[in-house]
């Protein structure tokens, strides 16, 4: 007698974390980020528990959890920021990746501008910055020059964040392909608030 | 060279279209107000022409409304205004206008003749330079006397023949042209007809789709907006004149609580990224508590790009 195949590790994980559809979705996307895209320090933010904005209306509209984590490499660079980095000789890998917020969604979920705005209102204004003193072990000349450029770059980033010239708040939209014929594909799109010119791919 | 038409500009409303017939107005609106419209006119001989279209320029209701709201233009019911205008046009006005047209035609003919004359002289100068240079080269290369003599004897002949063939027919043509005024076909009916923005034929604000606030918002940020059919969206937003720039965004507007299919975000986002553009979704924010100043609508916009992962 052939027994039923073992459930996949993802199925096991989802069945262990509860039966609520939203939590299953969040778990699925978190799993994808951790093992497919190698993100680290992943967290789930549930609005009711740790809401930074205290307005009642926002909580009322917004109830889905967000995921945040640190990607292995930067996932978005604004075109003007890229120009600045080129001019000061900074490469992508010189800058430590920042924490990115991810919005988990499923393909047939209903959506509206209002919901989108509620997500962005819920997002914190400032992202945490990786500490500058992280690279103590490398003290040769070239990294010193890079560190000076980096300090200048972070100053510029703060300025750009205030004026929003390098884009406004941003979030990664993750959409899972579910239901009938769902093959487990998850797609990722960057959404930014405001009119942000496209990257030159 | 920048001509400014008399403001406000009349926008002709004909069979549910907003049309502009004056080239000065078209150039002015594009240059100063970032309104491009779509040229829809063909040559009379080629009604199936579908490229290089010309006047008239069709404006979308959004463009027309924006111009009217800014006080740059007004809408006029062209058919009735034209009929009544022609009826009330006096005999003296009519003959004066015809005389003016004829004078303009004469001016155009004279200008053309002068330009031809200048071109002809330049061409002749070039030819004589060329011939002189050639004969010098030949002389320098060939010191042999008898060949030189042959060239010398032939050169003036060549030269004069150039002069003759170039000179006589051209001058006779020029005299013909400057004699007859060119016939001018006026493209506008204002003038000769008089228009006032407060006249009985001026029309109310054009009806616009609900995407108008987003249109006006993007326009106020300096974007040029074009119809978006080519990329399956409502508008294409260009950061400058479309002749100089590629568009930055595929723009879609939505009501604040209108249900959006999430798949549409992916469709437009992926297409946009594929053609090096962003996808811009926006609309008027509906605040839950009604604020005192209802005039100041706040527009929320979101830009979307494929993350590439």
Short mmCIF file of N, CA and C in Angstrom, two decimals, chain A residues 33 37 39 57 75-76 105-107 109-114 116-117 120-121 172-173 175 187-199 201, chain B residues 217-218 223 248-249 254-260 262-263 266 269-270 273 276-278 280-283 288-289 300-307 309:
data_model
loop_
_atom_site.label_atom_id
_atom_site.label_comp_id
_atom_site.label_asym_id
_atom_site.label_seq_id
_atom_site.Cartn_x
_atom_site.Cartn_y
_atom_site.Cartn_z
N UNK A 33 10.64 34.70 1.04
CA UNK A 33 11.69 35.71 1.22
C UNK A 33 12.91 35.09 1.91
N UNK A 37 14.83 34.15 -1.51
CA UNK A 37 15.55 35.39 -1.75
C UNK A 37 16.58 35.69 -0.66
N UNK A 39 16.53 36.58 2.51
CA UNK A 39 16.42 37.75 3.37
C UNK A 39 16.73 37.35 4.81
N UNK A 57 -8.66 56.25 12.49
CA UNK A 57 -9.17 55.93 11.15
C UNK A 57 -8.24 54.99 10.39
N UNK A 75 17.47 46.47 -3.15
CA UNK A 75 16.51 46.10 -4.18
C UNK A 75 16.03 47.30 -4.97
N UNK A 76 16.28 48.52 -4.47
CA UNK A 76 15.85 49.68 -5.23
C UNK A 76 16.85 50.82 -5.06
N UNK A 105 0.11 40.07 -0.37
CA UNK A 105 -1.23 40.05 -0.97
C UNK A 105 -1.40 38.76 -1.75
N UNK A 106 -2.64 38.42 -2.01
CA UNK A 106 -2.93 37.27 -2.86
C UNK A 106 -3.63 37.76 -4.11
N UNK A 107 -3.56 36.95 -5.14
CA UNK A 107 -3.97 37.39 -6.48
C UNK A 107 -5.39 37.97 -6.55
N UNK A 109 -7.32 39.13 -4.16
CA UNK A 109 -7.70 40.01 -3.05
C UNK A 109 -8.29 41.31 -3.59
N UNK A 110 -9.32 41.83 -2.90
CA UNK A 110 -9.87 43.11 -3.37
C UNK A 110 -8.96 44.23 -2.87
N UNK A 111 -8.86 45.26 -3.67
CA UNK A 111 -7.88 46.31 -3.37
C UNK A 111 -8.44 47.65 -3.81
N UNK A 112 -7.96 48.74 -3.24
CA UNK A 112 -8.39 50.07 -3.66
C UNK A 112 -7.31 51.07 -3.30
N UNK A 113 -7.45 52.27 -3.85
CA UNK A 113 -6.51 53.35 -3.52
C UNK A 113 -6.51 53.61 -2.03
N UNK A 114 -7.70 53.54 -1.46
CA UNK A 114 -7.85 53.82 -0.03
C UNK A 114 -7.02 52.85 0.81
N UNK A 116 -4.45 51.15 -0.24
CA UNK A 116 -3.04 51.40 -0.52
C UNK A 116 -2.55 52.56 0.34
N UNK A 117 -3.35 53.64 0.38
CA UNK A 117 -2.96 54.81 1.16
C UNK A 117 -2.86 54.46 2.64
N UNK A 120 0.44 52.93 3.38
CA UNK A 120 1.53 53.90 3.41
C UNK A 120 1.44 54.80 4.65
N UNK A 121 0.21 55.07 5.10
CA UNK A 121 0.06 55.87 6.32
C UNK A 121 0.58 55.10 7.52
N UNK A 172 7.50 46.99 -0.70
CA UNK A 172 7.56 45.92 -1.71
C UNK A 172 6.23 45.17 -1.68
N UNK A 173 5.54 45.19 -2.81
CA UNK A 173 4.28 44.46 -2.91
C UNK A 173 4.60 43.03 -3.31
N UNK A 175 2.92 39.44 -4.27
CA UNK A 175 1.64 38.86 -4.60
C UNK A 175 1.81 37.37 -4.87
N UNK A 187 5.27 37.20 -6.94
CA UNK A 187 5.91 38.27 -7.69
C UNK A 187 6.09 39.48 -6.77
N UNK A 188 7.11 40.28 -7.07
CA UNK A 188 7.43 41.43 -6.22
C UNK A 188 7.47 42.71 -7.04
N UNK A 189 6.78 43.71 -6.55
CA UNK A 189 6.76 45.02 -7.20
C UNK A 189 7.06 46.11 -6.18
N UNK A 190 7.78 47.13 -6.61
CA UNK A 190 8.08 48.23 -5.70
C UNK A 190 7.03 49.32 -5.89
N UNK A 191 6.40 49.71 -4.80
CA UNK A 191 5.44 50.81 -4.86
C UNK A 191 6.01 51.96 -4.05
N UNK A 192 5.98 53.15 -4.62
CA UNK A 192 6.43 54.32 -3.89
C UNK A 192 5.32 55.35 -3.88
N UNK A 193 5.32 56.13 -2.81
CA UNK A 193 4.30 57.17 -2.74
C UNK A 193 4.78 58.37 -3.54
N UNK A 194 3.88 58.98 -4.30
CA UNK A 194 4.21 60.17 -5.06
C UNK A 194 4.57 59.85 -6.50
N UNK A 195 5.06 60.88 -7.19
CA UNK A 195 5.43 60.74 -8.60
C UNK A 195 6.92 60.50 -8.65
N UNK A 196 7.32 59.27 -8.81
CA UNK A 196 8.74 58.93 -8.77
C UNK A 196 9.16 58.40 -10.13
N UNK A 197 10.11 59.09 -10.75
CA UNK A 197 10.47 58.70 -12.12
C UNK A 197 11.07 57.31 -12.15
N UNK A 198 10.89 56.60 -13.27
CA UNK A 198 11.31 55.20 -13.31
C UNK A 198 12.82 55.07 -13.38
N UNK A 199 13.28 53.88 -12.98
CA UNK A 199 14.71 53.58 -13.10
C UNK A 199 15.05 53.34 -14.55
N UNK A 201 16.46 50.97 -16.65
CA UNK A 201 16.89 49.58 -16.65
C UNK A 201 17.77 49.28 -17.86
N UNK B 217 -3.53 67.48 -11.81
CA UNK B 217 -2.44 67.41 -10.83
C UNK B 217 -1.10 67.19 -11.54
N UNK B 218 -1.07 66.21 -12.45
CA UNK B 218 0.17 65.92 -13.18
C UNK B 218 0.56 67.09 -14.07
N UNK B 223 4.13 68.04 -16.20
CA UNK B 223 4.13 66.92 -17.14
C UNK B 223 3.29 67.25 -18.37
N UNK B 248 7.54 59.04 -18.97
CA UNK B 248 7.97 58.44 -17.71
C UNK B 248 6.94 57.48 -17.13
N UNK B 249 5.65 57.79 -17.36
CA UNK B 249 4.64 57.03 -16.65
C UNK B 249 3.48 56.58 -17.54
N UNK B 254 -8.04 56.21 -10.39
CA UNK B 254 -9.10 55.41 -9.77
C UNK B 254 -9.80 56.25 -8.71
N UNK B 255 -11.04 55.90 -8.47
CA UNK B 255 -11.77 56.54 -7.37
C UNK B 255 -11.16 56.05 -6.06
N UNK B 256 -11.39 56.83 -5.01
CA UNK B 256 -10.75 56.52 -3.74
C UNK B 256 -11.11 55.12 -3.25
N UNK B 257 -12.40 54.76 -3.34
CA UNK B 257 -12.79 53.44 -2.81
C UNK B 257 -13.19 52.48 -3.93
N UNK B 258 -12.81 52.84 -5.16
CA UNK B 258 -13.12 51.96 -6.30
C UNK B 258 -12.29 50.67 -6.18
N UNK B 259 -12.95 49.55 -6.45
CA UNK B 259 -12.22 48.28 -6.33
C UNK B 259 -11.25 48.11 -7.50
N UNK B 260 -10.01 47.83 -7.14
CA UNK B 260 -8.97 47.64 -8.15
C UNK B 260 -8.61 46.17 -8.16
N UNK B 262 -6.04 43.53 -8.26
CA UNK B 262 -4.59 43.53 -7.99
C UNK B 262 -3.81 43.08 -9.21
N UNK B 263 -4.44 42.22 -10.01
CA UNK B 263 -3.76 41.73 -11.21
C UNK B 263 -3.45 42.88 -12.18
N UNK B 266 -0.17 44.38 -11.53
CA UNK B 266 0.92 43.58 -12.08
C UNK B 266 1.01 43.78 -13.59
N UNK B 269 2.25 47.30 -14.21
CA UNK B 269 3.60 47.44 -13.66
C UNK B 269 4.61 46.71 -14.50
N UNK B 270 4.25 45.52 -14.92
CA UNK B 270 5.19 44.72 -15.70
C UNK B 270 5.37 45.31 -17.10
N UNK B 273 7.51 48.54 -16.78
CA UNK B 273 8.93 48.26 -16.59
C UNK B 273 9.54 47.74 -17.90
N UNK B 276 10.47 50.61 -20.01
CA UNK B 276 11.27 51.62 -19.29
C UNK B 276 10.43 52.77 -18.76
N UNK B 277 9.24 52.46 -18.31
CA UNK B 277 8.39 53.48 -17.72
C UNK B 277 7.92 52.98 -16.36
N UNK B 278 7.37 53.90 -15.59
CA UNK B 278 6.76 53.51 -14.33
C UNK B 278 5.26 53.48 -14.50
N UNK B 280 1.84 54.69 -12.81
CA UNK B 280 1.41 55.66 -11.81
C UNK B 280 -0.09 55.51 -11.59
N UNK B 281 -0.44 55.20 -10.36
CA UNK B 281 -1.85 55.04 -10.00
C UNK B 281 -2.19 56.18 -9.06
N UNK B 282 -3.32 56.83 -9.29
CA UNK B 282 -3.65 57.94 -8.39
C UNK B 282 -5.11 58.29 -8.42
N UNK B 283 -5.49 59.15 -7.50
CA UNK B 283 -6.87 59.60 -7.43
C UNK B 283 -7.04 60.60 -6.31
N UNK B 288 -12.13 60.96 5.66
CA UNK B 288 -13.29 60.44 6.39
C UNK B 288 -14.04 61.57 7.10
N UNK B 289 -13.27 62.52 7.63
CA UNK B 289 -13.95 63.69 8.23
C UNK B 289 -13.86 64.83 7.23
N UNK B 300 -3.62 61.57 -4.10
CA UNK B 300 -2.59 60.62 -3.69
C UNK B 300 -2.14 59.87 -4.93
N UNK B 301 -0.83 59.77 -5.10
CA UNK B 301 -0.30 59.03 -6.25
C UNK B 301 0.69 57.97 -5.77
N UNK B 302 0.73 56.86 -6.50
CA UNK B 302 1.67 55.79 -6.18
C UNK B 302 2.36 55.35 -7.47
N UNK B 303 3.68 55.23 -7.41
CA UNK B 303 4.44 54.77 -8.58
C UNK B 303 4.85 53.33 -8.36
N UNK B 304 4.72 52.54 -9.40
CA UNK B 304 4.95 51.11 -9.27
C UNK B 304 5.94 50.63 -10.32
N UNK B 305 6.89 49.84 -9.89
CA UNK B 305 7.85 49.23 -10.81
C UNK B 305 8.09 47.80 -10.43
N UNK B 306 8.47 46.99 -11.38
CA UNK B 306 8.81 45.62 -11.10
C UNK B 306 10.09 45.60 -10.27
N UNK B 307 10.10 44.74 -9.24
CA UNK B 307 11.27 44.72 -8.37
C UNK B 307 12.43 43.92 -8.95
N UNK B 309 12.80 40.67 -8.88
CA UNK B 309 13.18 39.50 -8.07
C UNK B 309 12.05 38.49 -8.01
#
